[in-house]
mmCIF file with all atom_site columns, C-alpha atoms in Angstrom:
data_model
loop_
_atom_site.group_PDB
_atom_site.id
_atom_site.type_symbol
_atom_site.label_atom_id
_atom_site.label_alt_id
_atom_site.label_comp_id
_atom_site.label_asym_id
_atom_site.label_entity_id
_atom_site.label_seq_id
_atom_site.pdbx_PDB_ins_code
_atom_site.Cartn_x
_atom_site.Cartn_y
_atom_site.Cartn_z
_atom_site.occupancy
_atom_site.B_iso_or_equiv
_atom_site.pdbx_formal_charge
_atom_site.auth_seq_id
_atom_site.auth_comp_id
_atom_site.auth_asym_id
_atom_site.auth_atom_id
_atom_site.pdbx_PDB_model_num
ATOM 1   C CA . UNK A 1 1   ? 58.354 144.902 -82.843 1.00 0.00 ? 10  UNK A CA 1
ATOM 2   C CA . UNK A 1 2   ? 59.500 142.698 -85.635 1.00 0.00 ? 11  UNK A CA 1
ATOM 3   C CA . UNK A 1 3   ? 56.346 140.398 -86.937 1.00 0.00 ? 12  UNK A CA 1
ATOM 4   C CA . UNK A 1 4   ? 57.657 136.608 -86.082 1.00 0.00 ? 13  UNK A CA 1
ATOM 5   C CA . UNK A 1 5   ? 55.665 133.208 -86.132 1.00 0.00 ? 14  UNK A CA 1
ATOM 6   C CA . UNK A 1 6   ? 56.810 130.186 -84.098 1.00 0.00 ? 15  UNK A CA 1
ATOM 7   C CA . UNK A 1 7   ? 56.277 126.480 -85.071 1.00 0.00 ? 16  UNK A CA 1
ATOM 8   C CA . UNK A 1 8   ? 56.767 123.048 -84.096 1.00 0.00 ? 17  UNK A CA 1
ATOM 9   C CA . UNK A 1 9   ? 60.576 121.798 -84.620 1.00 0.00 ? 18  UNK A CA 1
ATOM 10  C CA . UNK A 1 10  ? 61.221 118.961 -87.387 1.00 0.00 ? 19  UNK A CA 1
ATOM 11  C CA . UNK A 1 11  ? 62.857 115.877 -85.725 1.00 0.00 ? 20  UNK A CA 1
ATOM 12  C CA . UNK A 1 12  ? 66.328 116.968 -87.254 1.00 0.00 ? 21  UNK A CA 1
ATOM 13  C CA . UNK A 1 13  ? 66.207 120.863 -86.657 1.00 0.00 ? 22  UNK A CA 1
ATOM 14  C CA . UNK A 1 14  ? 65.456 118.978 -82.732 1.00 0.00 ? 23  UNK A CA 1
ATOM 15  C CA . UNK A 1 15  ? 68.365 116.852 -82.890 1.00 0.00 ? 24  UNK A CA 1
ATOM 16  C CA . UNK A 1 16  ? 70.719 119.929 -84.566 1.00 0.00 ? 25  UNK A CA 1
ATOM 17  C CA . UNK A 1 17  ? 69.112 122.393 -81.607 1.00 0.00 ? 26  UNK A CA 1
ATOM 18  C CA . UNK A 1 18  ? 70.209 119.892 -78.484 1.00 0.00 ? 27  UNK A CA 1
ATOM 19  C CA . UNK A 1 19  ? 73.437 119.911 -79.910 1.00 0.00 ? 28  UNK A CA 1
ATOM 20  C CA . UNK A 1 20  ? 73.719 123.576 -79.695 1.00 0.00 ? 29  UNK A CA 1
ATOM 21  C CA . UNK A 1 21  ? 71.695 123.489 -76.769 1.00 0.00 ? 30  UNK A CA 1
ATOM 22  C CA . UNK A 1 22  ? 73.934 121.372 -75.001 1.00 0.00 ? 31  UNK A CA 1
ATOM 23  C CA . UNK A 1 23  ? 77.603 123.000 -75.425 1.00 0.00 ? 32  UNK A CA 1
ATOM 24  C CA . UNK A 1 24  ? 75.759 126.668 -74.740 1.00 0.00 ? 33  UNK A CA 1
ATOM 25  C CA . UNK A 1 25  ? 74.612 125.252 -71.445 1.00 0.00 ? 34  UNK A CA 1
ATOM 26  C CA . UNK A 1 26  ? 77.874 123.714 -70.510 1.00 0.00 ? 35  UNK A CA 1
ATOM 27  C CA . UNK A 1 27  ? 79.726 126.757 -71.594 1.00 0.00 ? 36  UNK A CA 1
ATOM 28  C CA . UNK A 1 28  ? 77.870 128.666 -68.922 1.00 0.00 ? 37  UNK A CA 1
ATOM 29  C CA . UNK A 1 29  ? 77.962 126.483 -66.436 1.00 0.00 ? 38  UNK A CA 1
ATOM 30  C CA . UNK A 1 30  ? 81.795 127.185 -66.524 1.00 0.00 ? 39  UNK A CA 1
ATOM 31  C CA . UNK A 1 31  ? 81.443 130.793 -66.661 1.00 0.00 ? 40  UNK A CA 1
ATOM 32  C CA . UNK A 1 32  ? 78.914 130.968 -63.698 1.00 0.00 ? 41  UNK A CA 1
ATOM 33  C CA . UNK A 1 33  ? 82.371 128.904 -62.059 1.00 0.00 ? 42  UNK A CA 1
ATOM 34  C CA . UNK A 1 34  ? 79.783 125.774 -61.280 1.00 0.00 ? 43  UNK A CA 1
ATOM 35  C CA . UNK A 1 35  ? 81.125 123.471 -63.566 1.00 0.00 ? 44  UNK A CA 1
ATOM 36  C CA . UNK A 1 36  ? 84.829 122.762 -64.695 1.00 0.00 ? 45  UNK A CA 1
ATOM 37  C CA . UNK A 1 37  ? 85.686 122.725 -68.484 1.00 0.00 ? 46  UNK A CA 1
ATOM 38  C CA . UNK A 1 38  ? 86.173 118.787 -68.602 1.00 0.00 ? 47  UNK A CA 1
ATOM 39  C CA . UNK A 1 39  ? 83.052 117.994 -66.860 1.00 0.00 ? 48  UNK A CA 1
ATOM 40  C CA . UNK A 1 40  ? 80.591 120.577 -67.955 1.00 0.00 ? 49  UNK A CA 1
ATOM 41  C CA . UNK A 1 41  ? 79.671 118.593 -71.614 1.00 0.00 ? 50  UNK A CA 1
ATOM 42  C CA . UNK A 1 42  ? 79.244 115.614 -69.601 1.00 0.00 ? 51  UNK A CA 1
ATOM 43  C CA . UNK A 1 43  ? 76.898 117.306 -67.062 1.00 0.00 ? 52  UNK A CA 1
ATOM 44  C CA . UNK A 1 44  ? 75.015 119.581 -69.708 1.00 0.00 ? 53  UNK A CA 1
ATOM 45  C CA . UNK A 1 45  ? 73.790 116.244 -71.786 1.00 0.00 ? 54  UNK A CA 1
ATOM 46  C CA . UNK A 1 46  ? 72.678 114.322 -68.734 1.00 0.00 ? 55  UNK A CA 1
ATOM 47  C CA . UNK A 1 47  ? 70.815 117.560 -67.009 1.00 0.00 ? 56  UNK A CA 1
ATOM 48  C CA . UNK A 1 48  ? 68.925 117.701 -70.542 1.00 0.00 ? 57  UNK A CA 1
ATOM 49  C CA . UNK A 1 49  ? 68.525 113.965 -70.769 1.00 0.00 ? 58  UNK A CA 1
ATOM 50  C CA . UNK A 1 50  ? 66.858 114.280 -67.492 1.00 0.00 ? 59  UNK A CA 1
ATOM 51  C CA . UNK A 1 51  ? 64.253 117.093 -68.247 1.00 0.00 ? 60  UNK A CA 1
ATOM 52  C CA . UNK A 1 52  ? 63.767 115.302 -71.412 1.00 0.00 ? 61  UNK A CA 1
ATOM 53  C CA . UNK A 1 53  ? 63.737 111.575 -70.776 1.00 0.00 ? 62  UNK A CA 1
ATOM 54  C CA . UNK A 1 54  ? 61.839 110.817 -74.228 1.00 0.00 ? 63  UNK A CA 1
ATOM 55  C CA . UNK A 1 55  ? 63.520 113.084 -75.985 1.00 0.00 ? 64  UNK A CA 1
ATOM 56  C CA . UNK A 1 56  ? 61.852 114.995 -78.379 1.00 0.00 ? 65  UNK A CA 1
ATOM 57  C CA . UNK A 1 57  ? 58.592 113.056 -77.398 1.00 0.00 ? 66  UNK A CA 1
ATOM 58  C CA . UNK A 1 58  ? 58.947 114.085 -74.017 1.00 0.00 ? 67  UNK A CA 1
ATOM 59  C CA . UNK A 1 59  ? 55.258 114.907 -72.794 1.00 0.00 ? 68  UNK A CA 1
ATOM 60  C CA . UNK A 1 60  ? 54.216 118.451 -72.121 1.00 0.00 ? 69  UNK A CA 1
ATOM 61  C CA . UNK A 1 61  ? 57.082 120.193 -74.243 1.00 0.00 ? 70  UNK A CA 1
ATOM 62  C CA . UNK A 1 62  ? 57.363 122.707 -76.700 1.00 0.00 ? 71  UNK A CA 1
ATOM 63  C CA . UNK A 1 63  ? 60.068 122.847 -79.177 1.00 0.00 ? 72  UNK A CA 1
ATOM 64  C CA . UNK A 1 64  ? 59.165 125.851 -81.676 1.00 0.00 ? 73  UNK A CA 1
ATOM 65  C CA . UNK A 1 65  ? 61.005 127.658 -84.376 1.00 0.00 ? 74  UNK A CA 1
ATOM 66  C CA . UNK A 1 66  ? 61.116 131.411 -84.796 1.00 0.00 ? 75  UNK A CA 1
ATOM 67  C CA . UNK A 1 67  ? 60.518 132.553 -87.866 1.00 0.00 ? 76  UNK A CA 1
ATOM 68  C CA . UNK A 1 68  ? 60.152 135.674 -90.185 1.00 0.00 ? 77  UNK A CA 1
ATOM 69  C CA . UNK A 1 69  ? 57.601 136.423 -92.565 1.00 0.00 ? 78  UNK A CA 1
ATOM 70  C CA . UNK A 1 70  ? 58.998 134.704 -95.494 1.00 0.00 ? 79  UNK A CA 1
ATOM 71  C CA . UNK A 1 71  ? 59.676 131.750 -93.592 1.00 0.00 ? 80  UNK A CA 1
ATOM 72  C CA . UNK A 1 72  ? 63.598 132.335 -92.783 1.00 0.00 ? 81  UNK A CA 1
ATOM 73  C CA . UNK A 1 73  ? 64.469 130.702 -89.300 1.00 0.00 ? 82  UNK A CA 1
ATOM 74  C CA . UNK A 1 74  ? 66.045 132.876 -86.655 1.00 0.00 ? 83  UNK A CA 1
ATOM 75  C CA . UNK A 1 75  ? 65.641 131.089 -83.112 1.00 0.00 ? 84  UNK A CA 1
ATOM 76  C CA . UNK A 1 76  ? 64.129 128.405 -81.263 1.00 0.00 ? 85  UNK A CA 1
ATOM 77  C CA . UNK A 1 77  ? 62.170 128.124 -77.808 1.00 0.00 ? 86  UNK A CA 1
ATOM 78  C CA . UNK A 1 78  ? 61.988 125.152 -75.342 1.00 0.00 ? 87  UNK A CA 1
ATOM 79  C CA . UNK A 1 79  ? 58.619 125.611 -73.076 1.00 0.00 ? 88  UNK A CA 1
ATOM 80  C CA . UNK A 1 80  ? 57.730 123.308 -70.484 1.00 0.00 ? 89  UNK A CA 1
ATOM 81  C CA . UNK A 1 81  ? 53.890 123.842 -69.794 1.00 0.00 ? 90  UNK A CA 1
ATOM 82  C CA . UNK A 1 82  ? 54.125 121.469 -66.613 1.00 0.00 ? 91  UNK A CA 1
ATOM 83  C CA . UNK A 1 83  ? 56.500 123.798 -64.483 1.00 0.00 ? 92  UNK A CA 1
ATOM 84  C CA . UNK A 1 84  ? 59.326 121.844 -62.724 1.00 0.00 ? 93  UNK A CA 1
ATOM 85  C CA . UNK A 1 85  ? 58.350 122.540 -59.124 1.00 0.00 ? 94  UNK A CA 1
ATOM 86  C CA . UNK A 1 86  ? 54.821 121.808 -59.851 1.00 0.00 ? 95  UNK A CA 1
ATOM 87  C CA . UNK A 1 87  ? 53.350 125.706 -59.896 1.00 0.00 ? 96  UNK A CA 1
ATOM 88  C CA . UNK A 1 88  ? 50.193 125.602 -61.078 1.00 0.00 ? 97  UNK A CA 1
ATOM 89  C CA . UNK A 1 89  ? 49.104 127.113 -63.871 1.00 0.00 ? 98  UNK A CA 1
ATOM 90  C CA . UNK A 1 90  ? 52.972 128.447 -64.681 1.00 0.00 ? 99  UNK A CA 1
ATOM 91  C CA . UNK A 1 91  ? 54.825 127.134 -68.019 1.00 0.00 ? 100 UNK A CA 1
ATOM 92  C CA . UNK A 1 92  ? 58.476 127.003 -67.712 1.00 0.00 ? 101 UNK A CA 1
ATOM 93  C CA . UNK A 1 93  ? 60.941 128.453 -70.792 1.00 0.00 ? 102 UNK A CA 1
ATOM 94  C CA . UNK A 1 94  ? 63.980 126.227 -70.221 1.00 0.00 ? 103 UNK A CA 1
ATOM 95  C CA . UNK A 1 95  ? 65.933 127.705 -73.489 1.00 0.00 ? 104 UNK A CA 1
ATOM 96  C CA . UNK A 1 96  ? 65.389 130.878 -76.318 1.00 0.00 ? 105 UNK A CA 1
ATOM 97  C CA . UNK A 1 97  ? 67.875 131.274 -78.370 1.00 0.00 ? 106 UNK A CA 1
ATOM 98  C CA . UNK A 1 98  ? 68.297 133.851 -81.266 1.00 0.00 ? 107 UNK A CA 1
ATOM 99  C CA . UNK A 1 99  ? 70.605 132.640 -84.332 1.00 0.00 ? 108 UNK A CA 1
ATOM 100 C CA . UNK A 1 100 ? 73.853 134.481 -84.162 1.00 0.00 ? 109 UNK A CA 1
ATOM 101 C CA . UNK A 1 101 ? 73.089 136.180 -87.526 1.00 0.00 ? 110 UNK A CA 1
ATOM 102 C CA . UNK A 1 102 ? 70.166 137.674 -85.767 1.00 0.00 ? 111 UNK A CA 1
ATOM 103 C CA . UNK A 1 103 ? 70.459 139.107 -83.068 1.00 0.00 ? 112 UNK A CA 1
ATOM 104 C CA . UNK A 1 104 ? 70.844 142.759 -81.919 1.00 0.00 ? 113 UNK A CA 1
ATOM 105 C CA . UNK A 1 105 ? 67.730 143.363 -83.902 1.00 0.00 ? 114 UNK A CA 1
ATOM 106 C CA . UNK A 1 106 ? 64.937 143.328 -81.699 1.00 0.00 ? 115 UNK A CA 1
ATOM 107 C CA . UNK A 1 107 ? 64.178 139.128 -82.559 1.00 0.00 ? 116 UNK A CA 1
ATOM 108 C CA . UNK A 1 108 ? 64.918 138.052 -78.952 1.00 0.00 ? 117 UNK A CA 1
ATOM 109 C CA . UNK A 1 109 ? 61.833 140.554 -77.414 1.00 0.00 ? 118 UNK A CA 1
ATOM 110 C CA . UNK A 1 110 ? 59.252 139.409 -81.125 1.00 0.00 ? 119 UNK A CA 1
ATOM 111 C CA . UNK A 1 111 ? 60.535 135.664 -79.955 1.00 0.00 ? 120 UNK A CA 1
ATOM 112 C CA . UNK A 1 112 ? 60.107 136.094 -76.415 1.00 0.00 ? 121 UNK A CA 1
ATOM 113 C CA . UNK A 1 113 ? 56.491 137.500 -76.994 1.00 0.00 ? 122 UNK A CA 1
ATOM 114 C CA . UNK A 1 114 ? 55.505 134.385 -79.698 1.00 0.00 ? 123 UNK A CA 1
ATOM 115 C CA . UNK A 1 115 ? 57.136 131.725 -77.051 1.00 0.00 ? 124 UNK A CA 1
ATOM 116 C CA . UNK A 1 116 ? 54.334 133.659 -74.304 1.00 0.00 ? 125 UNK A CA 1
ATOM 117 C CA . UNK A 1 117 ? 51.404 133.703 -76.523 1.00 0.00 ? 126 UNK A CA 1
ATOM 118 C CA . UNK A 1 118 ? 52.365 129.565 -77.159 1.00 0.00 ? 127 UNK A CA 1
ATOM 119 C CA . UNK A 1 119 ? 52.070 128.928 -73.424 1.00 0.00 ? 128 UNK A CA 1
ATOM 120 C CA . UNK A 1 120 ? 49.088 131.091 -73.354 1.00 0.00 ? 129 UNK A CA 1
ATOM 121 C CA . UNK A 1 121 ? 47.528 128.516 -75.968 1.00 0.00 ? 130 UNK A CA 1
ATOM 122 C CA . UNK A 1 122 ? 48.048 126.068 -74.346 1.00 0.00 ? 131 UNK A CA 1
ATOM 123 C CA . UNK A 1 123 ? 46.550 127.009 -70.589 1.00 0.00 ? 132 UNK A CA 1
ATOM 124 C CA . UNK A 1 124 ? 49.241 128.995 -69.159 1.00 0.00 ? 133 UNK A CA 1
ATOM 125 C CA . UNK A 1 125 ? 48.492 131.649 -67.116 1.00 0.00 ? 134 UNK A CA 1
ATOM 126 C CA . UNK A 1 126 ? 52.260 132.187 -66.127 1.00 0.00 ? 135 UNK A CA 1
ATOM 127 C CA . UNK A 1 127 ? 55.906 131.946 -67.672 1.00 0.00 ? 136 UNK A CA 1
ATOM 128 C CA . UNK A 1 128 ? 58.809 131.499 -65.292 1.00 0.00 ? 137 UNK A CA 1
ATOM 129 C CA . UNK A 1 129 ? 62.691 130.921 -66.070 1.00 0.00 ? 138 UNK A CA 1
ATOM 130 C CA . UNK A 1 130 ? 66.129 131.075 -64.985 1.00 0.00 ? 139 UNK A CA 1
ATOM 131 C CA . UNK A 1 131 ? 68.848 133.177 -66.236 1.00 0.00 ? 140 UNK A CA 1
ATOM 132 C CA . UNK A 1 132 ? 72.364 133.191 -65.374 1.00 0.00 ? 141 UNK A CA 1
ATOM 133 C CA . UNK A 1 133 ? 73.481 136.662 -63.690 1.00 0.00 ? 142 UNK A CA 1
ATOM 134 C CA . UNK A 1 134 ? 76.317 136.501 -65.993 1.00 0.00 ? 143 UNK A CA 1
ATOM 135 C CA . UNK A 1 135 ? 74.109 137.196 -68.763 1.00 0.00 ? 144 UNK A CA 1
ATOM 136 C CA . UNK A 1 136 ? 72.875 140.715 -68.893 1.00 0.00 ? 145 UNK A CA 1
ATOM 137 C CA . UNK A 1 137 ? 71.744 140.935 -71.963 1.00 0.00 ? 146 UNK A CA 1
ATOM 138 C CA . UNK A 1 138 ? 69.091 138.046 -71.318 1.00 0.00 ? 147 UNK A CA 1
ATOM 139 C CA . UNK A 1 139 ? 68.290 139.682 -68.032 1.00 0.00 ? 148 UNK A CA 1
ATOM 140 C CA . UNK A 1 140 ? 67.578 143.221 -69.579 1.00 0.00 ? 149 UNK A CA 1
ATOM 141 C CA . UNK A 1 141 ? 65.535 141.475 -72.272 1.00 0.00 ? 150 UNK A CA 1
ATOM 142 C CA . UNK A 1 142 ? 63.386 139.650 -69.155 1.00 0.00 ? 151 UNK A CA 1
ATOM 143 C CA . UNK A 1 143 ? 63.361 142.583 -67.233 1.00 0.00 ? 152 UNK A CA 1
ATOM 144 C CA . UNK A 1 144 ? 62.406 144.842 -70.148 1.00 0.00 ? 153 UNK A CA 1
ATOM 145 C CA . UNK A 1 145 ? 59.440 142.491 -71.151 1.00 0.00 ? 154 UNK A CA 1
ATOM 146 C CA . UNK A 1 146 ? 57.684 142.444 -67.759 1.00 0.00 ? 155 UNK A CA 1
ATOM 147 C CA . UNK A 1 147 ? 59.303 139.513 -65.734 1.00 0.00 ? 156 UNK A CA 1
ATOM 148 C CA . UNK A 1 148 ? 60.505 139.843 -62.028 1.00 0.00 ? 157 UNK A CA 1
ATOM 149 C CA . UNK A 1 149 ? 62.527 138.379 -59.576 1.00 0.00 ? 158 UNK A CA 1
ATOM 150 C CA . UNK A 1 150 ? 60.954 135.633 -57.885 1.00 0.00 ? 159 UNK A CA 1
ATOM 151 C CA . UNK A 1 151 ? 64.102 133.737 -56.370 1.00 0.00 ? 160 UNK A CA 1
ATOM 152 C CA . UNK A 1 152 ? 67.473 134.266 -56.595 1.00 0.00 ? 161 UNK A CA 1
ATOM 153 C CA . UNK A 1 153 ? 70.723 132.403 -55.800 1.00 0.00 ? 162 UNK A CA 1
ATOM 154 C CA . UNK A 1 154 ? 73.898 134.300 -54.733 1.00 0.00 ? 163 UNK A CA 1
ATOM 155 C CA . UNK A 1 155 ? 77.234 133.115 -54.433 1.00 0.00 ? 164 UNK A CA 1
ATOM 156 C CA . UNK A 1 156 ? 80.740 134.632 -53.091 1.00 0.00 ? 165 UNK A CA 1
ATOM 157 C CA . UNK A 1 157 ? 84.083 133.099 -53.967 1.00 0.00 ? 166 UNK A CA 1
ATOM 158 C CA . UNK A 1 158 ? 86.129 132.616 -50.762 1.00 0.00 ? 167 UNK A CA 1
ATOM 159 C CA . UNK A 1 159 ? 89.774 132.782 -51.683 1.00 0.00 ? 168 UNK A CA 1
ATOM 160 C CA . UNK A 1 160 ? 92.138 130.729 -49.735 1.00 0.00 ? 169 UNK A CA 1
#
C-alpha cells in the first residue's frame, strides 16, 4: 500500500474542500433520483451547514489532508468521532475524497487506512459510513477494506 500521512486542514484548504464537498454531494443526490437538479445545491449546503453548525470549528470533527511522502496533497477526510445516532464508541466518516489526479492508484485504500488509524487516536473503537449504491467503486473499496453492511435503504421506481 502506498505510504500516506494525514493532517489537520488549513482554514482555506477547509473553505476550498466544502465547496467541492458540496456540489459532489448534490450531484449524487440527483443521481440516487432523491434530489432534483435545481434543488440539490440548495439542499447539499444546508445538510452540511447542519452537521457542521460552527463550521470548521464544529466540535468533535476531523478535517485531514492526505498526503504523500514529499508532502504533495492527494485527498481529504471528514471524521465525526461523536457518531450521528449516538453509537458509542463508533466515529462516523461523512466524506473521503481522492484528488482526481490521483486516483486509480491504490490512494483511496492508503487514505482510507490513515482516516481509521485517526479515529483510532482519538478513542474510536469503530468507523461507520454511508455510501450511495450508485457508487461501486466506493463500495468495493469499503467492502475490500473490511466494512459490512449494517443497514441498508432500498428503493423501487413505480412508473405511472
Amino acid at each position: 500500500m502506498t505510504e500516506l500521512s494525514v493532517r489537520a486542514m488549513s482554514p482555506e484548504e477547509f473553505d476550498s474542500w466544502q465547496d467541492e464537498l458540496t456540489a459532489g454531494y448534490a450531484r449524487e443526490h440527483v443521481t440516487a433520483g432523491n434530489w432534483t437538479p435545481e434543488e440539490a445545491l440548495d439542499r447539499a449546503r444546508e445538510a452540511t451547514a447542519g452537521f457542521l453548525p460552527q463550521g470548521m470549528a464544529t466540535p468533535g470533527m476531523l478535517f485531514l489532508v492526505g498526503e504523500l511522502a514529499d508532502g504533495s496533497p492527494v485527498g481529504w477526510l471528514w471524521i465525526g468521532l461523536t457518531h450521528p445516532r449516538g453509537l458509542a464508541d463508533c466515529a462516523f466518516l461523512y466524506d473521503i475524497e481522492v484528488a482526481a489526479g490521483h486516483r486509480g492508484r491504490g490512494l483511496g485504500r492508503a487514505l482510507l487506512a490513515a482516516g481509521e488509524r485517526a479515529a483510532r487516536e482519538h478513542g474510536a473503537q469503530a468507523l461507520e459510513l454511508n455510501v450511495f449504491g450508485t457508487n461501486e467503486t466506493a463500495r468495493k473499496l469499503y467492502e475490500t477494506s473490511g466494512y459490512r453492511v449494517v443497514t441498508q435503504q432500498m428503493r423501487k421506481d413505480l412508473p405511472a
